[in-house]
Coordinates of C-alpha atoms and ligand atoms in Angstrom, one line a residue:
M885 CA 9.1 -10.7 -11.7
T886 CA 6.9 -9.0 -9.2
D887 CA 7.6 -9.6 -5.5
R888 CA 4.6 -9.9 -3.3
I889 CA 5.2 -8.2 0.0
A890 CA 2.8 -8.5 2.9
V891 CA 2.7 -5.2 4.9
V892 CA 1.5 -5.6 8.5
P893 CA 2.0 -2.3 10.4
G894 CA 0.2 -3.4 13.6
D895 CA 0.0 -0.9 16.5
G896 CA 1.6 2.2 17.9
I897 CA 4.6 3.5 15.9
G898 CA 4.3 0.5 13.7
R899 CA 1.7 2.5 11.9
E900 CA 4.2 5.3 11.3
V901 CA 7.5 3.5 10.6
V902 CA 6.1 0.8 8.3
P903 CA 4.5 3.3 5.9
A904 CA 7.9 5.1 5.9
A905 CA 9.7 1.9 4.9
V906 CA 7.1 1.3 2.2
E907 CA 7.8 4.8 0.9
V908 CA 11.5 4.0 0.6
L909 CA 10.8 0.6 -1.1
S910 CA 8.4 2.3 -3.5
A911 CA 11.1 4.8 -4.6
L912 CA 13.3 2.0 -5.9
P913 CA 13.2 0.4 -9.3
V914 CA 11.9 -2.9 -8.0
D915 CA 8.6 -4.4 -9.0
I916 CA 6.7 -4.9 -5.7
E917 CA 3.1 -5.6 -5.1
F918 CA 2.2 -4.6 -1.5
V919 CA -0.6 -6.4 0.3
E920 CA -1.7 -4.7 3.5
A921 CA -3.0 -6.8 6.4
E922 CA -3.9 -6.1 10.0
A923 CA -2.7 -7.6 13.2
G924 CA -2.5 -6.5 16.8
D925 CA -4.5 -4.6 19.5
R926 CA -6.3 -2.4 17.0
V927 CA -7.8 -5.1 14.9
R928 CA -8.6 -7.1 18.1
D929 CA -10.6 -4.1 19.4
E930 CA -12.5 -3.9 16.1
T931 CA -13.1 -7.6 15.4
G932 CA -12.2 -9.6 18.5
E933 CA -9.2 -11.2 16.8
A934 CA -5.6 -10.0 17.2
L935 CA -4.5 -12.2 14.3
P936 CA -7.3 -12.6 11.7
E937 CA -7.1 -15.7 9.5
G938 CA -6.9 -13.5 6.4
T939 CA -3.6 -11.9 7.7
V940 CA -2.0 -15.4 8.2
E941 CA -3.0 -16.2 4.6
V942 CA -1.6 -13.0 3.2
V943 CA 1.7 -13.5 5.1
S944 CA 1.9 -17.2 4.1
G945 CA 1.2 -16.4 0.5
A946 CA 3.7 -13.5 0.2
D947 CA 7.3 -13.7 -0.8
A948 CA 8.2 -11.8 2.4
T949 CA 6.5 -9.7 5.1
L950 CA 7.3 -6.3 6.6
F951 CA 5.9 -6.2 10.1
G952 CA 5.8 -3.2 12.5
A953 CA 4.9 -4.0 16.1
A954 CA 2.0 -5.2 18.1
G955 CA 1.0 -3.9 21.6
E956 CA -0.4 -6.1 24.4
T957 CA -1.3 -8.8 21.8
A958 CA 2.3 -9.1 20.7
A959 CA 2.8 -12.7 21.7
D960 CA -0.5 -13.7 20.0
V961 CA 0.6 -12.0 16.8
I962 CA 4.3 -12.3 16.3
L963 CA 4.9 -15.9 17.4
P964 CA 2.3 -17.3 15.0
L965 CA 3.5 -15.0 12.2
R966 CA 7.1 -16.1 12.6
A967 CA 5.8 -19.7 12.5
A968 CA 3.7 -18.9 9.4
V969 CA 6.9 -18.0 7.5
G970 CA 8.8 -21.0 9.0
G971 CA 11.2 -18.5 10.5
Y972 CA 13.9 -20.7 12.1
A973 CA 16.7 -18.1 12.0
N974 CA 16.4 -14.8 13.7
V975 CA 19.0 -12.4 12.3
R976 CA 19.8 -9.3 14.3
P977 CA 22.5 -7.0 13.1
A978 CA 23.8 -4.5 15.7
R979 CA 26.0 -1.9 14.1
A980 CA 27.2 1.5 15.2
Y981 CA 26.9 4.4 12.7
P982 CA 29.0 7.5 12.3
G983 CA 26.9 10.4 13.5
V984 CA 25.1 8.4 16.2
D985 CA 26.3 8.4 19.8
A986 CA 27.3 4.8 20.6
L987 CA 28.9 3.3 23.7
K988 CA 31.2 1.3 21.3
P989 CA 31.4 3.0 17.9
E990 CA 33.4 0.1 16.5
T991 CA 30.6 -2.4 16.9
D992 CA 29.5 -4.3 13.8
L993 CA 27.9 -7.6 14.9
V994 CA 25.3 -9.9 13.5
F995 CA 23.5 -12.3 15.8
V996 CA 22.1 -15.5 14.1
R997 CA 19.8 -16.8 16.7
E998 CA 18.0 -20.2 16.7
N999 CA 14.4 -19.2 16.8
T1000 CA 12.3 -22.4 17.4
E1001 CA 13.5 -24.3 20.4
G1002 CA 15.7 -24.1 23.5
V1003 CA 14.2 -22.8 26.6
Y1004 CA 11.6 -20.9 24.5
A1005 CA 10.0 -24.2 23.4
G1006 CA 7.3 -23.3 26.0
I1007 CA 7.4 -26.5 28.1
E1008 CA 6.9 -25.3 31.6
S1009 CA 5.1 -26.8 34.5
E1010 CA 4.3 -26.4 38.2
I1011 CA 5.0 -29.9 39.4
A1012 CA 4.1 -29.2 43.0
P1013 CA 3.0 -26.0 44.8
G1014 CA 6.0 -23.7 44.7
V1015 CA 8.1 -26.0 42.5
T1016 CA 8.3 -25.2 38.8
T1017 CA 10.3 -26.7 35.9
L1018 CA 11.2 -25.9 32.4
T1019 CA 12.2 -28.3 29.7
R1020 CA 14.9 -27.2 27.3
V1021 CA 14.6 -28.7 23.8
V1022 CA 17.7 -28.8 21.6
T1023 CA 17.5 -31.0 18.5
E1024 CA 20.3 -32.0 16.1
E1025 CA 18.2 -31.0 13.2
A1026 CA 17.5 -27.4 14.4
S1027 CA 21.1 -27.0 15.6
R1028 CA 22.5 -28.0 12.2
R1029 CA 20.0 -25.9 10.4
I1030 CA 21.0 -22.7 12.3
A1031 CA 24.7 -23.6 11.9
E1032 CA 24.3 -24.0 8.1
F1033 CA 22.4 -20.7 8.0
G1034 CA 25.0 -18.9 10.1
F1035 CA 27.9 -20.1 7.9
D1036 CA 26.1 -19.3 4.7
Y1037 CA 25.3 -15.8 6.1
T1038 CA 29.0 -15.4 7.1
E1039 CA 30.3 -16.5 3.7
A1040 CA 28.2 -13.8 2.0
R1041 CA 29.5 -11.2 4.5
G1042 CA 33.1 -12.4 4.8
D1043 CA 33.4 -12.3 8.6
D1044 CA 34.4 -14.3 11.7
V1045 CA 32.0 -16.8 13.2
T1046 CA 31.7 -17.3 17.0
V1047 CA 29.3 -19.8 18.5
A1048 CA 27.9 -18.9 21.9
H1049 CA 27.1 -21.8 24.3
K1050 CA 27.3 -23.1 27.8
A1051 CA 28.1 -26.7 27.1
N1052 CA 30.3 -26.9 30.2
V1053 CA 27.1 -26.8 32.3
M1054 CA 24.3 -27.8 29.9
R1055 CA 26.4 -30.7 28.6
T1056 CA 23.7 -32.6 26.8
T1057 CA 21.6 -29.8 25.2
D1058 CA 24.3 -27.2 24.5
G1059 CA 26.7 -30.1 24.0
Q1060 CA 24.5 -31.2 21.1
F1061 CA 24.3 -27.6 19.8
L1062 CA 28.0 -27.2 19.9
D1063 CA 28.6 -30.6 18.2
A1064 CA 26.3 -29.6 15.4
V1065 CA 28.1 -26.4 14.8
R1066 CA 31.5 -28.1 14.8
A1067 CA 30.2 -30.8 12.4
V1068 CA 28.9 -28.2 10.0
A1069 CA 32.1 -26.2 10.2
D1070 CA 34.1 -29.4 9.6
E1071 CA 32.1 -30.4 6.5
R1072 CA 32.6 -26.9 5.1
G1073 CA 36.2 -26.5 6.1
A1074 CA 35.1 -23.2 7.8
A1075 CA 36.8 -21.7 10.8
H1076 CA 34.9 -20.8 13.9
E1077 CA 35.5 -19.7 17.5
E1078 CA 33.7 -21.0 20.5
A1079 CA 32.7 -18.8 23.5
L1080 CA 31.0 -19.5 26.7
M1081 CA 28.0 -17.2 26.6
D1082 CA 28.6 -15.5 30.0
A1083 CA 32.2 -14.7 29.2
L1084 CA 31.1 -13.6 25.7
A1085 CA 28.7 -11.1 27.2
M1086 CA 31.7 -9.4 29.0
H1087 CA 33.9 -9.6 25.9
L1088 CA 31.2 -8.0 23.7
V1089 CA 31.0 -5.1 26.1
L1090 CA 34.8 -4.6 26.3
R1091 CA 35.9 -5.5 22.7
P1092 CA 32.9 -5.8 20.3
E1093 CA 35.2 -5.1 17.3
E1094 CA 36.8 -8.6 17.7
Y1095 CA 33.5 -10.3 16.8
G1096 CA 31.5 -10.6 13.6
V1097 CA 28.7 -13.2 13.2
V1098 CA 27.6 -14.8 16.5
I1099 CA 25.6 -18.1 16.2
C1100 CA 23.5 -18.5 19.3
P1101 CA 20.9 -20.8 21.0
N1102 CA 17.6 -19.1 21.4
L1103 CA 17.8 -17.5 24.9
A1104 CA 21.4 -16.6 24.6
G1105 CA 20.7 -14.9 21.2
D1106 CA 17.9 -12.9 22.7
V1107 CA 20.0 -11.6 25.6
L1108 CA 23.3 -11.0 23.8
S1109 CA 21.6 -9.2 20.9
D1110 CA 19.9 -6.8 23.3
L1111 CA 23.2 -6.3 25.0
A1112 CA 24.7 -5.3 21.6
A1113 CA 21.7 -3.0 21.0
G1114 CA 22.9 -1.1 24.1
L1115 CA 26.4 -0.8 22.6
V1116 CA 25.3 0.9 19.4
G1117 CA 22.9 3.5 20.8
G1118 CA 19.3 3.0 20.4
L1119 CA 16.4 0.8 19.6
G1120 CA 15.3 3.1 16.8
L1121 CA 18.2 1.8 14.6
L1122 CA 18.0 -2.0 14.9
P1123 CA 16.4 -4.2 12.2
S1124 CA 15.8 -7.9 12.3
A1125 CA 14.8 -10.8 10.1
N1126 CA 13.0 -14.1 10.8
V1127 CA 14.1 -16.3 7.9
G1128 CA 12.6 -19.6 6.9
D1129 CA 13.3 -21.9 3.9
D1130 CA 11.0 -20.2 1.5
N1131 CA 9.5 -17.2 3.3
A1132 CA 10.7 -14.6 5.8
L1133 CA 9.4 -11.8 8.0
F1134 CA 11.3 -8.5 8.6
E1135 CA 10.7 -6.2 11.6
P1136 CA 12.3 -3.6 13.7
V1137 CA 13.7 -4.8 17.1
H1138 CA 11.7 -2.1 18.9
G1139 CA 8.0 -2.4 19.9
T1140 CA 5.1 -0.1 19.7
A1141 CA 6.7 2.8 21.7
P1142 CA 3.4 3.9 23.2
D1143 CA 5.1 6.9 24.8
I1144 CA 5.7 8.6 21.4
A1145 CA 3.0 6.8 19.2
G1146 CA 0.9 9.2 17.2
E1147 CA 3.3 12.1 17.4
G1148 CA 5.0 11.5 14.1
I1149 CA 8.5 11.5 15.6
A1150 CA 9.4 7.8 15.6
N1151 CA 12.7 6.9 14.1
P1152 CA 12.0 5.0 10.9
V1153 CA 15.5 3.8 10.5
A1154 CA 15.1 0.3 12.2
T1155 CA 12.2 -0.5 9.8
I1156 CA 13.9 1.0 6.8
L1157 CA 17.0 -1.2 7.5
S1158 CA 14.6 -4.1 7.9
A1159 CA 13.3 -3.3 4.4
A1160 CA 16.9 -3.3 3.2
M1161 CA 17.3 -6.8 4.6
L1162 CA 14.1 -7.8 2.9
L1163 CA 15.4 -6.5 -0.4
E1164 CA 18.7 -8.5 0.0
H1165 CA 16.7 -11.6 1.0
L1166 CA 14.8 -11.4 -2.3
G1167 CA 18.0 -11.0 -4.2
H1168 CA 17.8 -7.3 -4.8
D1169 CA 21.3 -6.7 -3.3
E1170 CA 22.0 -3.6 -5.2
E1171 CA 18.8 -1.9 -4.1
G1172 CA 19.4 -3.1 -0.5
A1173 CA 22.9 -1.5 -0.6
R1174 CA 21.4 1.7 -1.9
V1175 CA 19.0 1.9 1.0
R1176 CA 21.8 1.2 3.5
S1177 CA 24.0 4.0 2.0
A1178 CA 21.1 6.4 2.1
V1179 CA 20.4 5.6 5.7
E1180 CA 24.1 6.0 6.6
A1181 CA 24.3 9.4 4.9
V1182 CA 21.2 10.7 6.7
L1183 CA 22.4 9.3 10.1
E1184 CA 25.7 11.2 9.5
D1185 CA 24.3 14.5 8.1
G1186 CA 20.8 14.6 9.5
P1187 CA 18.0 15.2 9.8
R1188 CA 17.6 13.1 12.9
T1189 CA 14.6 12.2 15.1
P1190 CA 14.5 13.2 18.8
D1191 CA 15.7 9.7 20.0
L1192 CA 19.0 10.6 18.2
G1193 CA 19.1 14.1 19.6
G1194 CA 17.5 15.8 16.6
S1195 CA 14.1 17.5 16.2
A1196 CA 13.0 16.0 12.8
T1197 CA 9.8 14.1 12.2
T1198 CA 9.5 10.6 10.8
E1199 CA 8.5 12.1 7.5
D1200 CA 11.5 14.5 7.4
V1201 CA 13.9 11.6 7.9
T1202 CA 12.1 9.3 5.4
D1203 CA 12.1 12.1 2.8
A1204 CA 15.7 12.7 3.4
I1205 CA 16.5 8.9 3.0
V1206 CA 14.5 8.8 -0.2
G1207 CA 16.3 11.9 -1.4
R1208 CA 19.7 10.2 -0.9
L1209 CA 18.9 6.9 -2.6
G1210 CA 21.1 8.0 -5.5
Ligands
ATP599 P1 6.3 -2.7 23.6 O1 5.6 -3.3 24.7 O2 5.4 -2.5 22.4 O3 7.6 -3.2 23.3 P2 7.6 -0.6 25.0 O4 7.0 0.4 25.9 O5 8.5 -1.6 25.5 O6 6.5 -1.1 24.0 P3 9.5 -0.1 22.9 O7 8.9 0.1 21.5 O8 10.1 -1.4 23.2 O9 8.4 0.3 23.9 O10 10.5 1.1 23.1 C1 11.2 1.4 24.3 C2 11.7 2.8 24.4 O11 12.4 3.1 23.2 C3 10.5 3.8 24.4 O12 10.8 4.9 25.2 C4 10.4 4.3 23.0 O13 9.9 5.6 22.8 C5 11.8 4.2 22.4 N1 11.8 3.8 21.0 C6 11.6 2.5 20.5 N2 11.6 2.5 19.2 C7 11.7 3.8 18.8 C8 11.8 4.5 17.5 N3 11.7 3.8 16.4 N4 12.0 5.8 17.5 C9 12.1 6.5 18.7 N5 12.1 5.9 19.9 C10 11.9 4.6 20.0
MG600 MG1 9.6 -3.2 24.4

């Protein structure tokens, strides 16, 4: 069966690292049809639209999407694209690799972040001059859905689950979130730990090795996963997935990196690891594992791009990864 993958490189280094990941995918014995589509500043400058209708159609009709990054139009592009795939779960692995300088080399975490509500529901107002409010939305349905996803993900990985919350202060909203996670854990007979998100931030810095999968409300997941990025040594390494019921979008955590765009030295690893997540999502576990091992081998032995202290180009690293696919 052919998998139809939408490829949306976007702007900046997205145009360098997405082709690199496509090169890796193309070197595998998987039947993939790539459909390219444009989004971001570049297409906006050409056509007036940052997210052309045709791109939304390509993404909605694909089995999965590989996205790069968008510049100043990022919010106009990525939020609707995540919505187009129904991406309610944001999965952000943060793992340290041998050969890469990391603050905490024993880090191997996966954040499973609720991606549709919480304080990011976008309900803000200025109710009087100088007085602003924000409405935090937490539903039982979305909380259960992310909990189910988190426990499924953990079962596949065989790891510990921690749920991050602040239900001692946000009693109603995080209370509901926590209750939903407890109920799902009970129904499944699955173990889980509970952690106040502020204390968890400290524990993650001191002892990241004690944690595995962390299920988080939206904002907490955003902050804690960036914190973990700092533990493992670099934006150029971190992949992510936005997973919905029957579609998903994969993208590096980094942005367009305007300071190095066009130089051919962007680290392609974050996007190549996003492609590995895409393969696994589509059931190509063996090929996903091959990509991961090839990436690990190259991170350990080189070549490495300048962000990791090397002097190799995006192409050198990509070729090396393709060469080690086995
Ligand atoms: P944007 O607004 O698109 O997010 P930004 O200026 O915040 O742009 P990021 O892409 O978030 O840039 O990157 C932040 C820093 O990390 C930059 O200095 C960038 O060069 C570096 N960086 C990010 N991704 C990579 C990568 N894949 N390879 C090398 N360096 C990277
Ligand atoms: Mg940025």
